[in-house]
Coordinates of C-alpha atoms and ligand atoms in Angstrom, one line a residue:
X12 CA -145.2 -166.3 -12.1
X13 CA -143.2 -167.9 -14.6
X14 CA -145.5 -170.2 -15.3
X15 CA -145.4 -170.2 -19.1
X16 CA -142.6 -172.0 -20.8
X17 CA -141.8 -168.7 -22.8
X18 CA -141.4 -166.7 -19.1
X19 CA -139.3 -169.7 -17.9
X20 CA -137.1 -170.0 -20.3
X21 CA -136.9 -166.1 -20.8
X22 CA -136.1 -166.1 -16.9
X23 CA -133.8 -168.7 -17.6
X24 CA -131.5 -166.7 -20.1
X25 CA -132.0 -164.0 -17.4
X26 CA -130.3 -166.3 -14.3
X27 CA -127.9 -167.1 -17.1
X28 CA -126.3 -163.5 -17.9
X29 CA -126.4 -162.5 -14.7
X30 CA -123.8 -165.4 -14.0
X31 CA -122.2 -164.9 -16.7
X32 CA -121.2 -160.9 -15.2
X33 CA -121.2 -162.5 -12.2
X34 CA -118.2 -164.5 -13.0
X35 CA -117.0 -162.1 -14.7
X36 CA -116.7 -159.2 -11.9
X37 CA -115.2 -162.0 -9.7
X38 CA -112.8 -162.4 -12.3
X39 CA -111.2 -158.8 -12.6
X40 CA -111.7 -158.7 -9.5
X41 CA -109.8 -161.3 -8.4
X42 CA -107.3 -159.9 -11.5
X43 CA -107.0 -157.0 -9.1
X44 CA -106.3 -158.0 -6.0
X45 CA -103.5 -160.4 -7.3
X46 CA -102.0 -157.1 -9.7
X47 CA -103.3 -154.6 -7.5
X48 CA -103.3 -151.4 -9.9
X49 CA -102.4 -149.3 -6.5
X50 CA -99.0 -151.3 -6.9
X51 CA -98.9 -149.4 -10.7
X52 CA -99.6 -146.6 -9.0
X53 CA -97.0 -146.5 -5.9
X54 CA -94.4 -147.5 -8.1
X55 CA -94.9 -144.4 -11.2
X56 CA -94.8 -142.1 -8.3
X57 CA -91.6 -144.2 -6.9
X58 CA -90.2 -143.7 -10.0
X59 CA -90.9 -139.8 -10.4
X60 CA -89.1 -139.0 -7.1
X61 CA -86.2 -141.0 -7.8
X62 CA -85.9 -139.3 -10.9
X63 CA -85.9 -135.7 -9.2
X64 CA -83.9 -136.9 -6.3
X65 CA -81.1 -138.5 -9.3
X66 CA -81.7 -134.5 -11.0
X67 CA -80.7 -132.9 -7.0
X68 CA -78.1 -135.1 -6.5
X69 CA -76.3 -134.9 -9.9
X70 CA -76.4 -131.0 -9.6
X71 CA -74.7 -131.6 -6.1
X72 CA -77.7 -130.2 -4.4
X73 CA -77.7 -133.2 -1.8
X74 CA -75.1 -131.8 0.1
X75 CA -77.8 -129.4 0.8
X76 CA -79.0 -129.5 4.1
X77 CA -82.2 -127.5 2.9
X78 CA -82.2 -130.0 0.5
X79 CA -81.8 -133.0 2.4
X80 CA -85.1 -131.8 4.5
X81 CA -86.8 -131.2 0.9
X82 CA -86.2 -135.1 0.4
X83 CA -87.4 -135.9 4.2
X84 CA -90.2 -133.8 3.1
X85 CA -91.2 -136.2 0.0
X86 CA -90.4 -139.2 2.1
X87 CA -93.3 -137.5 4.8
X88 CA -95.4 -137.1 1.9
X89 CA -95.7 -139.9 0.0
X90 CA -94.9 -142.0 2.7
X91 CA -92.2 -143.9 1.5
X92 CA -88.7 -144.6 2.5
X93 CA -85.6 -142.4 0.7
X94 CA -82.0 -144.3 1.0
X95 CA -78.8 -143.8 -0.7
X96 CA -76.1 -146.0 -0.3
X97 CA -72.3 -146.1 -1.4
X98 CA -70.4 -148.5 -3.5
X99 CA -69.5 -150.8 -0.5
X100 CA -73.1 -151.1 0.7
X101 CA -73.5 -148.9 3.8
X102 CA -76.1 -146.3 3.9
X103 CA -75.3 -142.6 2.4
X104 CA -79.2 -141.4 3.7
X105 CA -81.8 -142.9 5.4
X106 CA -85.8 -141.0 5.2
X107 CA -86.6 -143.5 8.0
X108 CA -83.5 -144.5 10.2
X109 CA -85.8 -146.6 12.5
X110 CA -87.3 -149.1 10.0
X111 CA -85.7 -152.3 8.6
X112 CA -82.6 -153.2 6.6
X113 CA -82.5 -154.8 3.1
X114 CA -80.6 -157.4 2.3
X115 CA -77.7 -155.7 0.1
X116 CA -76.9 -157.8 -2.1
X117 CA -80.7 -159.0 -3.1
X118 CA -80.3 -154.9 -3.6
X119 CA -77.5 -155.2 -6.1
X120 CA -79.1 -157.3 -8.1
X121 CA -82.0 -155.4 -9.5
X122 CA -79.7 -151.6 -10.3
X123 CA -81.5 -150.3 -12.1
X124 CA -84.9 -152.0 -11.4
X125 CA -87.7 -152.2 -9.9
X126 CA -89.9 -154.9 -8.1
X127 CA -90.5 -156.0 -4.5
X128 CA -88.5 -156.7 -1.3
X129 CA -88.3 -157.7 2.0
X130 CA -86.8 -156.2 5.3
X131 CA -85.7 -158.2 8.3
X132 CA -89.2 -157.4 9.9
X133 CA -90.4 -158.8 7.7
X134 CA -92.4 -156.1 6.0
X135 CA -92.7 -156.4 2.2
X136 CA -91.6 -153.1 0.1
X137 CA -92.5 -152.6 -3.6
X138 CA -89.0 -150.8 -4.7
X139 CA -87.1 -148.9 -7.5
X140 CA -83.2 -148.1 -7.5
X141 CA -80.9 -146.4 -10.0
X142 CA -77.4 -145.5 -10.5
X143 CA -76.2 -142.4 -9.0
X144 CA -73.0 -140.9 -10.3
X145 CA -70.4 -141.7 -9.6
X146 CA -71.2 -144.9 -7.3
X147 CA -73.7 -144.6 -5.5
X148 CA -77.1 -146.0 -5.7
X149 CA -80.2 -145.0 -5.2
X150 CA -83.0 -146.9 -3.7
X151 CA -87.3 -146.0 -2.8
X152 CA -89.4 -148.2 -1.5
X153 CA -93.2 -148.2 0.2
X154 CA -94.5 -150.1 1.9
X155 CA -97.0 -152.7 0.4
X156 CA -100.2 -153.5 2.9
X157 CA -100.9 -157.3 3.2
X158 CA -103.9 -159.4 1.9
X159 CA -106.9 -157.1 1.0
X160 CA -106.6 -154.1 2.9
X161 CA -105.4 -152.8 0.4
X162 CA -109.2 -152.3 -0.7
X163 CA -109.1 -149.6 2.2
X164 CA -107.1 -147.2 0.9
X165 CA -107.9 -144.4 -1.0
X166 CA -106.2 -145.3 -4.5
X167 CA -108.0 -148.3 -4.9
X168 CA -111.1 -146.8 -4.2
X169 CA -110.4 -144.1 -6.3
X170 CA -109.3 -146.8 -9.2
X171 CA -112.3 -148.8 -8.9
X172 CA -114.5 -144.9 -8.9
X173 CA -112.7 -144.0 -12.3
X174 CA -110.9 -147.1 -14.1
X175 CA -113.2 -150.3 -12.9
X176 CA -117.0 -150.2 -12.3
X177 CA -118.0 -147.3 -14.9
X178 CA -116.9 -149.1 -18.0
X179 CA -118.4 -152.5 -16.4
X180 CA -121.6 -151.6 -15.1
X181 CA -122.0 -149.9 -19.0
X182 CA -120.9 -153.0 -20.7
X183 CA -123.1 -154.8 -18.0
X184 CA -126.2 -153.0 -18.7
X185 CA -125.8 -152.8 -22.6
X186 CA -124.8 -156.5 -22.2
X187 CA -128.2 -157.4 -20.0
X188 CA -130.7 -155.2 -22.9
X189 CA -129.4 -157.4 -25.5
X190 CA -129.6 -160.4 -24.2
X191 CA -133.1 -160.0 -22.9
X192 CA -134.0 -158.7 -25.8
X193 CA -132.4 -161.6 -27.7
X194 CA -133.8 -163.8 -25.2
X195 CA -137.3 -162.9 -25.0
X196 CA -137.2 -163.3 -29.1
X197 CA -135.7 -166.5 -28.9
X198 CA -138.2 -167.4 -25.9
X199 CA -140.8 -166.9 -28.1
X200 CA -139.6 -168.5 -31.4
X201 CA -139.5 -172.0 -29.1
X202 CA -143.2 -171.7 -27.3
X203 CA -145.1 -169.5 -29.9
X204 CA -145.4 -172.6 -32.3
X205 CA -145.8 -174.6 -29.0
X206 CA -148.9 -172.8 -27.9
X207 CA -150.1 -172.9 -31.8
X208 CA -149.6 -177.5 -31.0
X209 CA -152.2 -176.7 -28.0
X210 CA -154.1 -174.2 -29.3
X211 CA -155.0 -176.6 -32.1
X212 CA -155.1 -179.9 -29.5
X213 CA -157.6 -178.1 -28.3
X214 CA -159.5 -177.4 -31.1
X215 CA -159.5 -181.2 -31.7
X216 CA -161.8 -181.5 -28.8
X217 CA -164.4 -179.1 -30.6
X218 CA -164.1 -181.3 -33.6
X219 CA -161.6 -179.1 -36.0
X220 CA -159.3 -180.6 -37.3
X221 CA -156.2 -177.5 -38.3
X222 CA -152.6 -178.7 -39.4
X223 CA -150.0 -176.0 -38.5
X224 CA -147.4 -175.2 -40.6
X225 CA -143.9 -175.9 -39.1
X226 CA -142.0 -173.3 -37.1
X227 CA -139.5 -173.4 -34.6
X228 CA -136.0 -175.0 -33.9
X229 CA -136.3 -179.0 -35.5
X230 CA -137.3 -180.7 -32.3
X231 CA -140.4 -178.4 -32.6
X232 CA -140.7 -178.4 -35.8
X233 CA -140.2 -182.6 -35.9
X234 CA -143.2 -182.6 -32.7
X235 CA -145.3 -179.9 -34.5
X236 CA -145.4 -182.8 -38.0
X237 CA -145.6 -185.6 -35.4
X238 CA -149.0 -183.6 -33.8
X239 CA -150.0 -183.3 -38.0
X240 CA -150.0 -186.6 -38.6
X241 CA -152.0 -188.0 -35.3
X242 CA -154.1 -185.3 -36.4
X243 CA -154.8 -186.6 -39.9
X244 CA -155.2 -190.2 -38.4
X245 CA -157.3 -189.3 -35.5
X246 CA -159.6 -187.6 -38.2
X247 CA -159.2 -190.5 -40.6
X248 CA -160.2 -192.9 -37.5
X249 CA -163.1 -190.8 -36.7
X250 CA -164.5 -190.2 -40.2
X251 CA -164.2 -194.3 -40.4
X252 CA -165.7 -195.1 -37.6
X253 CA -168.9 -192.7 -38.3
X254 CA -168.9 -194.3 -41.8
X255 CA -168.6 -197.7 -40.0
X256 CA -171.3 -197.4 -37.4
X257 CA -173.2 -195.6 -40.5
X258 CA -172.8 -199.0 -42.6
X259 CA -173.4 -201.5 -39.8
X260 CA -176.5 -199.7 -39.3
X261 CA -177.3 -200.1 -42.8
X262 CA -176.8 -203.2 -43.2
X263 CA -178.6 -204.8 -39.8
X264 CA -182.0 -201.9 -41.2
X265 CA -182.0 -203.9 -44.7
X266 CA -182.6 -207.4 -43.2
X267 CA -184.5 -206.3 -40.4
X268 CA -187.0 -204.2 -42.3
X269 CA -187.7 -207.8 -44.3
X270 CA -187.9 -208.9 -41.1
X271 CA -190.5 -206.6 -39.5
X272 CA -192.2 -206.0 -42.9
X273 CA -192.9 -210.6 -43.6
X274 CA -193.7 -211.3 -39.3
X275 CA -196.0 -207.9 -39.6
X276 CA -198.3 -209.4 -42.7
X277 CA -198.8 -213.0 -41.0
X278 CA -199.6 -210.9 -37.4
X279 CA -201.9 -208.6 -39.5
X280 CA -203.6 -211.6 -41.1
X281 CA -202.7 -210.4 -44.2
X282 CA -200.6 -213.4 -45.0
X283 CA -203.2 -216.3 -44.9
X284 CA -202.3 -219.3 -46.9
X285 CA -200.2 -221.7 -45.7
X286 CA -197.9 -221.7 -48.4
X287 CA -197.4 -218.2 -47.9
X288 CA -196.7 -218.0 -44.4
X289 CA -194.1 -221.3 -44.9
X290 CA -192.5 -218.6 -47.7
X291 CA -192.7 -215.6 -45.4
X292 CA -190.9 -217.8 -42.3
X293 CA -188.1 -218.5 -45.3
X294 CA -187.6 -215.0 -46.0
X295 CA -187.4 -214.2 -42.0
X296 CA -184.8 -217.2 -41.9
X297 CA -183.1 -216.3 -44.0
X298 CA -182.5 -212.1 -43.3
X299 CA -182.1 -213.6 -39.8
X300 CA -179.0 -215.8 -41.2
X301 CA -177.3 -212.7 -43.0
X302 CA -177.6 -210.9 -40.0
X303 CA -176.4 -213.2 -38.0
X304 CA -173.5 -213.9 -40.5
X305 CA -172.4 -210.0 -40.8
X306 CA -172.4 -210.0 -36.9
X307 CA -170.0 -212.6 -37.0
X308 CA -168.0 -211.2 -39.6
X309 CA -168.2 -207.7 -37.9
X310 CA -166.9 -210.0 -34.5
X311 CA -164.6 -211.5 -36.1
X312 CA -162.8 -208.1 -37.4
X313 CA -163.1 -206.8 -33.8
X314 CA -160.9 -209.5 -32.5
X315 CA -158.0 -209.4 -35.3
X316 CA -158.1 -204.9 -34.4
X317 CA -158.0 -205.9 -30.8
X318 CA -155.3 -208.5 -31.7
X319 CA -156.7 -211.5 -29.9
X320 CA -157.3 -214.0 -32.8
X321 CA -155.1 -216.9 -32.1
X322 CA -154.2 -218.6 -35.4
X323 CA -155.1 -222.5 -35.1
X324 CA -151.5 -223.1 -37.2
X325 CA -151.1 -226.6 -38.8
X326 CA -149.4 -228.5 -41.6
X327 CA -151.8 -227.9 -44.5
X328 CA -151.1 -228.8 -47.9
X329 CA -151.8 -225.9 -49.3
X330 CA -152.5 -227.4 -53.3
X331 CA -155.3 -229.6 -51.3
X332 CA -156.8 -226.4 -49.4
X333 CA -157.6 -224.8 -52.9
X334 CA -158.5 -228.1 -54.6
X335 CA -161.3 -228.5 -52.2
X336 CA -162.2 -224.9 -52.4
X337 CA -162.5 -225.0 -55.7
X338 CA -165.0 -227.4 -55.4
X339 CA -167.0 -226.3 -53.1
X340 CA -167.2 -223.9 -55.3
X341 CA -167.7 -225.3 -58.9
X342 CA -171.5 -225.5 -58.4
X343 CA -171.7 -222.1 -58.3
X344 CA -169.4 -221.5 -61.3
X345 CA -171.5 -224.5 -63.1
X346 CA -174.6 -222.5 -62.9
X347 CA -173.4 -219.4 -64.1
X348 CA -171.6 -221.3 -66.9
X349 CA -167.2 -219.9 -65.8
X350 CA -165.2 -222.5 -66.4
X351 CA -162.8 -223.0 -63.2
X352 CA -158.4 -223.9 -64.3
X353 CA -155.9 -224.8 -62.2
X354 CA -152.1 -224.3 -62.4
X355 CA -150.9 -225.0 -58.8
X356 CA -147.2 -226.4 -59.1
X357 CA -145.6 -228.0 -55.9
X358 CA -145.9 -226.5 -53.4
X359 CA -144.5 -227.0 -50.0
X360 CA -146.7 -228.0 -46.6
X361 CA -146.8 -224.9 -45.5
X362 CA -147.5 -224.4 -41.7
X363 CA -151.1 -222.4 -41.6
X364 CA -154.1 -222.3 -40.1
X365 CA -156.4 -224.4 -42.7
X366 CA -159.9 -223.0 -42.3
X367 CA -158.9 -219.6 -42.1
X368 CA -157.0 -219.6 -45.6
X369 CA -159.7 -221.6 -46.8
X370 CA -161.9 -218.7 -46.7
X371 CA -159.3 -216.1 -47.7
X372 CA -159.4 -218.3 -51.4
X373 CA -162.6 -219.5 -50.9
X374 CA -163.8 -215.2 -51.0
X375 CA -161.6 -214.6 -53.5
X376 CA -162.9 -217.8 -56.4
X377 CA -166.2 -216.5 -55.2
X378 CA -165.6 -213.2 -56.0
X379 CA -164.2 -214.0 -59.3
X380 CA -167.2 -216.3 -60.2
X381 CA -169.9 -213.4 -58.5
X382 CA -167.7 -210.1 -61.1
X383 CA -167.2 -212.8 -64.3
X384 CA -170.1 -212.9 -66.8
X385 CA -171.5 -215.8 -67.9
X386 CA -168.6 -218.0 -70.4
X387 CA -165.6 -216.2 -68.3
X388 CA -163.1 -217.9 -66.8
X389 CA -161.7 -218.1 -63.5
X390 CA -157.7 -219.5 -63.3
X391 CA -156.6 -220.3 -59.7
X392 CA -152.2 -220.6 -60.0
X393 CA -150.0 -221.6 -57.1
X394 CA -146.3 -221.4 -57.6
X395 CA -143.1 -220.3 -55.3
X396 CA -141.4 -217.4 -55.7
X397 CA -137.9 -217.2 -53.5
X398 CA -139.0 -216.8 -50.3
X399 CA -143.1 -217.5 -50.3
X400 CA -145.4 -218.8 -51.7
X401 CA -148.0 -216.9 -55.1
X402 CA -151.3 -217.5 -54.7
X403 CA -152.9 -216.1 -57.8
X404 CA -157.5 -215.9 -58.3
X405 CA -157.4 -214.9 -61.8
X406 CA -160.9 -213.9 -63.8
X407 CA -162.0 -212.6 -67.2
X408 CA -164.4 -210.4 -65.7
X409 CA -165.8 -206.4 -65.1
X410 CA -162.4 -205.5 -63.8
X411 CA -162.2 -203.0 -61.1
X412 CA -161.4 -199.2 -61.7
X413 CA -158.0 -198.2 -60.9
X414 CA -158.8 -195.3 -58.4
X415 CA -161.1 -198.1 -56.4
X416 CA -158.3 -200.5 -56.4
X417 CA -157.0 -199.2 -52.8
X418 CA -160.5 -199.4 -51.3
X419 CA -161.5 -202.5 -51.6
X420 CA -160.1 -203.7 -49.2
X421 CA -162.3 -201.7 -46.7
X422 CA -164.4 -202.5 -44.5
X423 CA -167.7 -202.5 -46.1
X424 CA -166.2 -201.1 -49.5
X425 CA -168.0 -202.4 -52.5
X426 CA -167.7 -200.7 -56.4
X427 CA -170.8 -201.1 -57.1
X428 CA -173.4 -200.7 -54.3
X429 CA -176.3 -200.9 -56.8
X430 CA -176.0 -204.4 -57.1
X431 CA -178.4 -204.7 -54.3
X432 CA -178.9 -207.7 -51.9
X433 CA -181.7 -209.3 -53.2
X434 CA -179.9 -212.7 -53.8
X435 CA -176.6 -211.7 -53.4
X436 CA -175.8 -211.7 -49.5
X437 CA -172.9 -209.6 -49.5
X438 CA -171.5 -206.7 -47.0
X439 CA -168.5 -205.5 -48.7
X440 CA -166.5 -207.6 -45.5
X441 CA -164.8 -210.4 -47.0
X442 CA -162.0 -208.8 -48.5
X443 CA -161.5 -207.2 -45.5
X444 CA -161.3 -209.8 -43.4
X445 CA -159.4 -211.8 -46.1
X446 CA -156.5 -209.0 -45.8
X447 CA -156.6 -209.7 -41.9
X448 CA -156.2 -213.1 -42.4
X449 CA -152.9 -212.9 -44.6
X450 CA -151.5 -210.3 -42.8
X451 CA -151.6 -212.4 -39.5
X452 CA -150.0 -215.5 -41.2
X453 CA -147.3 -212.7 -42.0
X454 CA -148.7 -212.4 -45.5
X455 CA -149.5 -209.9 -47.9
X456 CA -152.4 -209.4 -50.6
X457 CA -152.3 -207.5 -54.2
X458 CA -154.3 -206.6 -56.7
X459 CA -154.2 -206.0 -60.4
X460 CA -156.5 -205.1 -62.9
X461 CA -157.7 -204.1 -66.1
X462 CA -161.1 -202.3 -67.1
X463 CA -162.9 -204.9 -68.3
X464 CA -160.2 -206.8 -68.6
X465 CA -160.1 -208.9 -65.6
X466 CA -158.5 -208.9 -62.5
X467 CA -156.1 -210.9 -60.7
X468 CA -155.8 -211.2 -57.0
X469 CA -152.6 -212.5 -55.6
X470 CA -151.9 -214.0 -52.2
X471 CA -148.0 -213.9 -50.5
X472 CA -147.0 -216.4 -48.0
X473 CA -144.0 -216.1 -46.6
X474 CA -141.8 -218.9 -46.3
X475 CA -140.6 -219.1 -43.1
X476 CA -144.2 -220.4 -42.3
X477 CA -143.3 -223.5 -44.9
X478 CA -142.3 -226.8 -43.5
X479 CA -140.0 -227.6 -45.9
X480 CA -141.2 -231.0 -46.7
X481 CA -142.1 -231.7 -49.9
X482 CA -145.8 -233.3 -50.4
X483 CA -144.9 -235.5 -52.6
X484 CA -141.8 -236.9 -50.1
Ligands
ADP521 P1 -168.3 -208.3 -51.3 O1 -169.0 -209.3 -50.3 O2 -169.3 -207.1 -52.3 O3 -167.7 -209.4 -52.5 P2 -165.6 -208.1 -51.0 O4 -164.6 -207.4 -49.5 O5 -165.4 -209.4 -51.2 O6 -167.3 -207.6 -51.2 O7 -165.2 -207.2 -52.1 C1 -165.0 -205.9 -52.0 C2 -165.5 -205.0 -53.5 O8 -164.6 -205.6 -54.5 C3 -166.7 -205.5 -54.2 O9 -167.9 -205.3 -53.9 C4 -166.3 -205.6 -55.4 O10 -166.8 -204.9 -55.8 C5 -164.9 -205.7 -55.6 N1 -164.1 -207.1 -56.1 C6 -164.0 -208.1 -55.2 N2 -163.9 -209.3 -56.1 C7 -163.3 -208.6 -57.2 C8 -163.9 -209.3 -58.5 N3 -162.5 -210.8 -59.1 N4 -163.5 -208.9 -59.6 C9 -164.4 -207.3 -59.5 N5 -164.6 -206.7 -58.3 C10 -164.3 -207.1 -57.0

């Protein structure tokens, strides 16, 4: 009972409506108590009676004892006191001789008029006064019940039954029905998109990813949009995890197959010659080495993912670092007939991890040599921009197709997988690691390329980590 959001919202509205109706009823009740309707009725009765008596008086019938008797009857019948005063305030007639006396001055001030007055017995009266020709005053009064005693009076019950309750009950019922319908619609409007999200979330556990159309109030719509984003991320990350496992298995399987084959040949005795044995053992060692490097790369990436990589920062002379890296790769470039060029301006000392930065530049220069045909050119540039250092590795190689540029930093991604692993130990992890290293330094890597027009890799390192002392000083 009332466990769901919709039923609770609905219940809230019902309680709210009932509360408003109760407050309204109490308000009207208080109004009735403070301005009793009964007083209004009594005053009307006093007015009517006073007009009748005035007429009798003016027709001169008052002196008639039968008329006086009739007036006394009226007084008894309507429980009102009828008095006539002369100009001095002396009583000419009083229907209730024994009752309390009134202050003549107070009465005089309200002729003709109506209101409330207290007698010398402290009884409160509702009264009307009016002039009688020639100089007399007619005073009619009815006792007013104190406190809430009027609630017991039949007039009050009559007013309550005929005037107050029927419209209140009708309006209240109509308001309640209308509000319940509105409340139902409103609670559905809020809760149904949330039910959709719950349904969609349940489907995710079954492996189905369905985005939801944002509906309902803005908070719920924003929740839906966030849910959709999360859904997309979960889907992407699950996909990339699956790809990752498939890639790792593939990358490990290739050298393992090779190792297994050569080892088997040695055990079977297929390879008997000492030189062949040595050759097989070398292949096994190379493949094991390749697997080892792959595992090291994966562990390194896992550390970046976990955020546990600690940079070993010192003051790095970037130009010298670039020269050393290029020197290491110069033989490789020479062998391939590629010219290595350097165009590096004065760079400030940079506070970074030299080994990791060298790994970045080495990977990029190595790629540039690898993907540039013989006779081409690889240029390393370096300059200081406003708030960062820019290192560029520009080649005249095959370039990267526009639609691949975003993906070359993904793990295991290689533009041309078919290039194979024969002599090439590349696995598609180099740029992924390079990006992690640069980002951990607070920088970024960008690539520009034209098909067949070479590639340009740009590494930006923020100058907040520059030491600010020029190397030449
Ligand atoms: P790999 O070990 O295959 O070089 P990387 O992560 O270093 O892996 O590079 C990913 C892919 O990006 C490469 O396989 C290659 O297709 C592409 N690539 C990287 N650098 C260049 C370049 N200078 N010219 C053309 N393609 C490049």
